[in-house]
mmCIF file of C-alpha atoms in Angstrom:
data_model
loop_
_atom_site.group_PDB
_atom_site.id
_atom_site.type_symbol
_atom_site.label_atom_id
_atom_site.label_comp_id
_atom_site.label_asym_id
_atom_site.label_seq_id
_atom_site.Cartn_x
_atom_site.Cartn_y
_atom_site.Cartn_z
ATOM 1 C CA LYS A 160 82.111 49.694 -179.281
ATOM 2 C CA GLY A 161 81.189 53.261 -179.951
ATOM 3 C CA HIS A 162 84.610 54.657 -179.077
ATOM 4 C CA VAL A 163 86.483 52.431 -181.533
ATOM 5 C CA GLU A 164 87.136 54.003 -184.922
ATOM 6 C CA ASP A 165 88.670 52.704 -188.136
ATOM 7 C CA TYR A 166 90.374 55.898 -189.257
ATOM 8 C CA TRP A 167 90.831 59.589 -188.514
ATOM 9 C CA VAL A 168 91.000 62.399 -191.015
ATOM 10 C CA GLY A 169 91.953 65.895 -189.948
ATOM 11 C CA ALA A 170 94.415 68.715 -190.289
ATOM 12 C CA ASP A 171 96.734 70.547 -187.928
ATOM 13 C CA SER A 172 98.279 73.927 -188.645
ATOM 14 C CA VAL A 173 101.970 74.374 -187.911
ATOM 15 C CA VAL A 174 103.131 77.984 -188.048
ATOM 16 C CA THR A 175 106.908 77.498 -188.090
ATOM 17 C CA THR A 176 109.292 74.649 -188.765
ATOM 18 C CA THR A 177 110.172 74.474 -185.071
ATOM 19 C CA ASN A 178 106.604 73.698 -183.986
ATOM 20 C CA SER A 179 105.415 70.150 -183.613
ATOM 21 C CA ILE A 180 101.999 68.628 -183.209
ATOM 22 C CA THR A 181 101.176 65.733 -180.900
ATOM 23 C CA ARG A 182 98.021 63.797 -181.607
ATOM 24 C CA SER A 183 96.684 61.147 -179.181
ATOM 25 C CA PHE A 184 94.286 58.445 -180.273
ATOM 26 C CA TYR A 185 92.538 56.660 -177.420
ATOM 27 C CA TRP A 186 90.417 54.410 -179.598
ATOM 28 C CA LEU A 187 93.071 52.242 -181.243
ATOM 29 C CA TYR A 188 92.944 48.462 -180.927
ATOM 30 C CA GLY A 189 95.673 46.697 -178.956
ATOM 31 C CA GLY A 190 98.248 44.609 -180.830
ATOM 32 C CA THR A 191 97.394 46.199 -184.173
ATOM 33 C CA LYS A 192 99.550 47.742 -186.915
ATOM 34 C CA TYR A 193 98.645 51.259 -188.012
ATOM 35 C CA GLN A 194 99.781 53.673 -190.695
ATOM 36 C CA VAL A 195 100.051 57.440 -190.251
ATOM 37 C CA SER A 196 100.272 59.562 -193.391
ATOM 38 C CA GLY A 197 101.151 63.233 -193.374
ATOM 39 C CA TYR A 198 101.597 65.941 -195.913
ATOM 40 C CA LEU A 199 103.487 69.179 -195.344
ATOM 41 C CA ASP A 200 102.959 72.113 -197.640
ATOM 42 C CA ASN A 201 103.949 75.720 -197.006
ATOM 43 C CA GLY A 202 101.204 76.985 -199.287
ATOM 44 C CA ILE A 203 103.580 79.159 -201.268
ATOM 45 C CA ALA A 204 105.725 76.881 -203.386
ATOM 46 C CA THR A 205 104.917 73.554 -204.977
ATOM 47 C CA ASN A 206 107.425 71.626 -202.903
ATOM 48 C CA GLY A 207 105.065 69.787 -200.530
ATOM 49 C CA THR A 208 106.398 66.731 -198.720
ATOM 50 C CA ALA A 209 104.542 63.511 -197.971
ATOM 51 C CA LYS A 210 105.557 61.246 -195.095
ATOM 52 C CA VAL A 211 104.278 57.809 -194.094
ATOM 53 C CA GLU A 212 105.075 56.163 -190.749
ATOM 54 C CA TYR A 213 104.011 52.818 -189.317
ATOM 55 C CA PHE A 214 103.600 51.745 -185.710
ATOM 56 C CA THR A 215 102.073 48.911 -183.695
ATOM 57 C CA THR A 216 100.065 49.445 -180.534
ATOM 58 C CA VAL A 217 100.887 47.624 -177.286
ATOM 59 C CA THR A 218 100.101 43.919 -177.467
ATOM 60 C CA GLN A 219 96.712 42.999 -176.079
ATOM 61 C CA ALA A 220 96.441 40.748 -173.059
ATOM 62 C CA ASP A 221 95.933 37.008 -173.489
ATOM 63 C CA SER A 222 92.465 35.531 -173.237
ATOM 64 C CA GLN A 223 91.912 33.778 -169.901
ATOM 65 C CA PRO A 224 90.427 30.273 -169.623
ATOM 66 C CA PHE A 225 88.572 29.532 -166.392
ATOM 67 C CA THR A 226 86.383 26.788 -164.947
ATOM 68 C CA ILE A 227 83.345 26.549 -162.708
ATOM 69 C CA LYS A 228 83.181 23.169 -160.972
ATOM 70 C CA PHE A 229 79.985 21.807 -159.395
ATOM 71 C CA GLN A 230 79.420 18.840 -157.138
ATOM 72 C CA GLY A 231 77.310 16.165 -158.853
ATOM 73 C CA THR A 232 75.567 16.358 -162.210
ATOM 74 C CA VAL A 233 74.629 19.662 -163.836
ATOM 75 C CA LEU A 234 72.901 19.410 -167.214
ATOM 76 C CA ASP A 235 74.576 20.633 -170.406
ATOM 77 C CA SER A 236 71.532 22.837 -171.067
ATOM 78 C CA TYR A 237 72.750 25.174 -168.295
ATOM 79 C CA THR A 238 75.997 26.058 -170.125
ATOM 80 C CA SER A 239 74.723 29.399 -171.482
ATOM 81 C CA ARG A 240 72.952 30.403 -168.278
ATOM 82 C CA ILE A 241 76.052 29.715 -166.178
ATOM 83 C CA ALA A 242 78.089 31.861 -168.617
ATOM 84 C CA GLU A 243 75.590 34.725 -168.305
ATOM 85 C CA LEU A 244 75.692 34.618 -164.502
ATOM 86 C CA ALA A 245 79.499 34.377 -164.411
ATOM 87 C CA ALA A 246 79.839 37.284 -166.868
ATOM 88 C CA GLU A 247 77.566 39.368 -164.655
ATOM 89 C CA GLN A 248 79.925 38.892 -161.702
ATOM 90 C CA GLN A 249 82.972 39.540 -163.893
ATOM 91 C CA GLY A 250 81.420 42.742 -165.221
ATOM 92 C CA VAL A 251 81.711 41.702 -168.867
ATOM 93 C CA ASN A 252 79.422 41.063 -171.813
ATOM 94 C CA PRO A 253 78.523 37.314 -171.848
ATOM 95 C CA LYS A 254 79.579 37.176 -175.526
ATOM 96 C CA ARG A 255 83.185 37.663 -174.376
ATOM 97 C CA LEU A 256 83.027 34.209 -172.768
ATOM 98 C CA GLY A 257 82.498 32.407 -176.046
ATOM 99 C CA SER A 258 80.887 28.978 -175.913
ATOM 100 C CA GLY A 259 81.528 26.856 -172.863
ATOM 101 C CA THR A 260 82.238 23.162 -172.645
ATOM 102 C CA ARG A 261 80.957 20.694 -170.064
ATOM 103 C CA THR A 262 82.821 17.682 -168.687
ATOM 104 C CA THR A 263 82.067 15.293 -165.871
ATOM 105 C CA SER A 264 84.236 13.381 -163.426
ATOM 106 C CA THR A 265 82.912 10.072 -162.186
ATOM 107 C CA SER A 266 83.567 7.953 -159.164
ATOM 108 C CA ARG A 267 82.923 4.268 -158.794
ATOM 109 C CA VAL A 268 82.016 2.272 -155.725
ATOM 110 C CA LEU A 269 81.644 -1.439 -156.434
ATOM 111 C CA GLN A 270 79.217 -1.684 -159.354
ATOM 112 C CA THR A 271 77.864 1.858 -159.072
ATOM 113 C CA THR A 272 79.325 4.736 -161.087
ATOM 114 C CA THR A 273 78.203 8.229 -160.135
ATOM 115 C CA VAL A 274 79.080 11.698 -161.360
ATOM 116 C CA ALA A 275 81.215 13.329 -158.698
ATOM 117 C CA TYR A 276 81.741 16.692 -160.426
ATOM 118 C CA THR A 277 80.539 18.633 -163.448
ATOM 119 C CA THR A 278 82.955 21.235 -164.772
ATOM 120 C CA PHE A 279 82.106 24.035 -167.183
ATOM 121 C CA ALA A 280 85.086 25.593 -168.975
ATOM 122 C CA TYR A 281 84.959 29.030 -170.577
ATOM 123 C CA THR A 282 87.465 31.465 -172.051
ATOM 124 C CA LEU A 283 87.213 35.159 -171.262
ATOM 125 C CA TYR A 284 88.383 36.765 -174.485
ATOM 126 C CA SER A 285 90.460 39.918 -174.272
ATOM 127 C CA ASP A 286 88.909 43.250 -175.126
ATOM 128 C CA ARG A 287 91.045 44.690 -177.932
ATOM 129 C CA SER A 288 89.843 48.202 -177.181
ATOM 130 C CA ALA A 289 90.846 48.227 -173.489
ATOM 131 C CA GLN A 290 94.187 47.628 -171.824
ATOM 132 C CA ASP A 291 92.862 47.325 -168.261
ATOM 133 C CA PRO A 292 91.678 45.268 -166.564
ATOM 134 C CA THR A 293 93.317 42.204 -168.034
ATOM 135 C CA PRO A 294 91.222 39.084 -168.668
ATOM 136 C CA THR A 295 93.293 37.293 -165.994
ATOM 137 C CA ASP A 296 92.085 39.785 -163.383
ATOM 138 C CA GLN A 297 88.542 39.985 -164.743
ATOM 139 C CA ALA A 298 87.993 36.225 -164.884
ATOM 140 C CA LYS A 299 88.475 35.822 -161.128
ATOM 141 C CA ILE A 300 85.260 35.360 -159.172
ATOM 142 C CA GLU A 301 86.073 35.585 -155.481
ATOM 143 C CA GLY A 302 84.638 36.847 -152.191
ATOM 144 C CA THR A 303 81.281 38.589 -152.460
ATOM 145 C CA ALA A 304 81.192 38.025 -156.239
ATOM 146 C CA LEU A 305 81.431 34.259 -155.626
ATOM 147 C CA THR A 306 78.689 34.438 -152.993
ATOM 148 C CA LYS A 307 76.447 36.349 -155.440
ATOM 149 C CA LEU A 308 77.218 33.848 -158.202
ATOM 150 C CA LYS A 309 76.223 30.923 -155.957
ATOM 151 C CA THR A 310 72.978 32.685 -154.982
ATOM 152 C CA ASN A 311 72.144 33.523 -158.606
ATOM 153 C CA LEU A 312 72.871 29.954 -159.738
ATOM 154 C CA LYS A 313 70.438 28.592 -157.146
ATOM 155 C CA SER A 314 67.836 31.153 -158.280
ATOM 156 C CA ALA A 315 68.366 29.925 -161.858
ATOM 157 C CA GLY A 316 67.521 26.368 -160.776
ATOM 158 C CA ILE A 317 71.040 24.976 -160.396
ATOM 159 C CA THR A 318 70.913 23.529 -156.908
ATOM 160 C CA ASN A 319 74.286 21.762 -157.059
ATOM 161 C CA GLU A 320 76.947 23.268 -154.817
ATOM 162 C CA VAL A 321 79.757 25.176 -156.533
ATOM 163 C CA ASP A 322 82.995 23.384 -155.660
ATOM 164 C CA SER A 323 85.378 25.927 -157.199
ATOM 165 C CA VAL A 324 85.841 28.756 -159.673
ATOM 166 C CA ALA A 325 89.400 28.940 -160.940
ATOM 167 C CA ASN A 326 91.493 30.463 -163.701
ATOM 168 C CA SER A 327 93.155 27.833 -165.858
ATOM 169 C CA ALA A 328 96.633 28.045 -167.321
ATOM 170 C CA ILE A 329 96.871 30.271 -170.383
ATOM 171 C CA PRO A 330 97.866 28.083 -173.325
ATOM 172 C CA SER A 331 101.400 28.812 -174.434
ATOM 173 C CA LYS A 332 101.878 30.523 -177.749
ATOM 174 C CA THR A 333 104.008 28.902 -180.352
ATOM 175 C CA THR A 334 105.416 30.315 -183.520
ATOM 176 C CA PRO A 335 104.601 28.156 -186.497
ATOM 177 C CA THR A 336 107.466 26.881 -188.600
ATOM 178 C CA TRP A 337 106.940 26.872 -192.339
#
């Protein structure tokens, strides 16, 4: 993103020892450690002071898995197109959805096995450069967005009815033991 920077170099003038400078950086990544280095010199004597501080920005939101479930069989070749259409309704870049996976659920009546549902699973990755909205909120496709998604899927050649669009449970984080 254009507003995300790796570093900042600049200078602030402080007239007296009672003045302070506040600097705000709006382009820092979430959940990232940073270092701030400063140097104070009065310009008269050679007793300048260097100071280094470290801080970590607010933790970024978790990525949000979600599924789009269709009635019947939908071909695997539609995985990318479904992601593009879902991302459009979520208001995100399709690359934030990563690669999707396709599974099918079958039903059996006597000797005949048929595909009852085809489910496409995606993960909406968090945007490290933005705190809001969270992936959990962005992944939801409801109301008019769901209606538009269904219309766009039919226009793309996917005639199967959408059974549901739902956020999945966020996998729990574990701390590795060494």
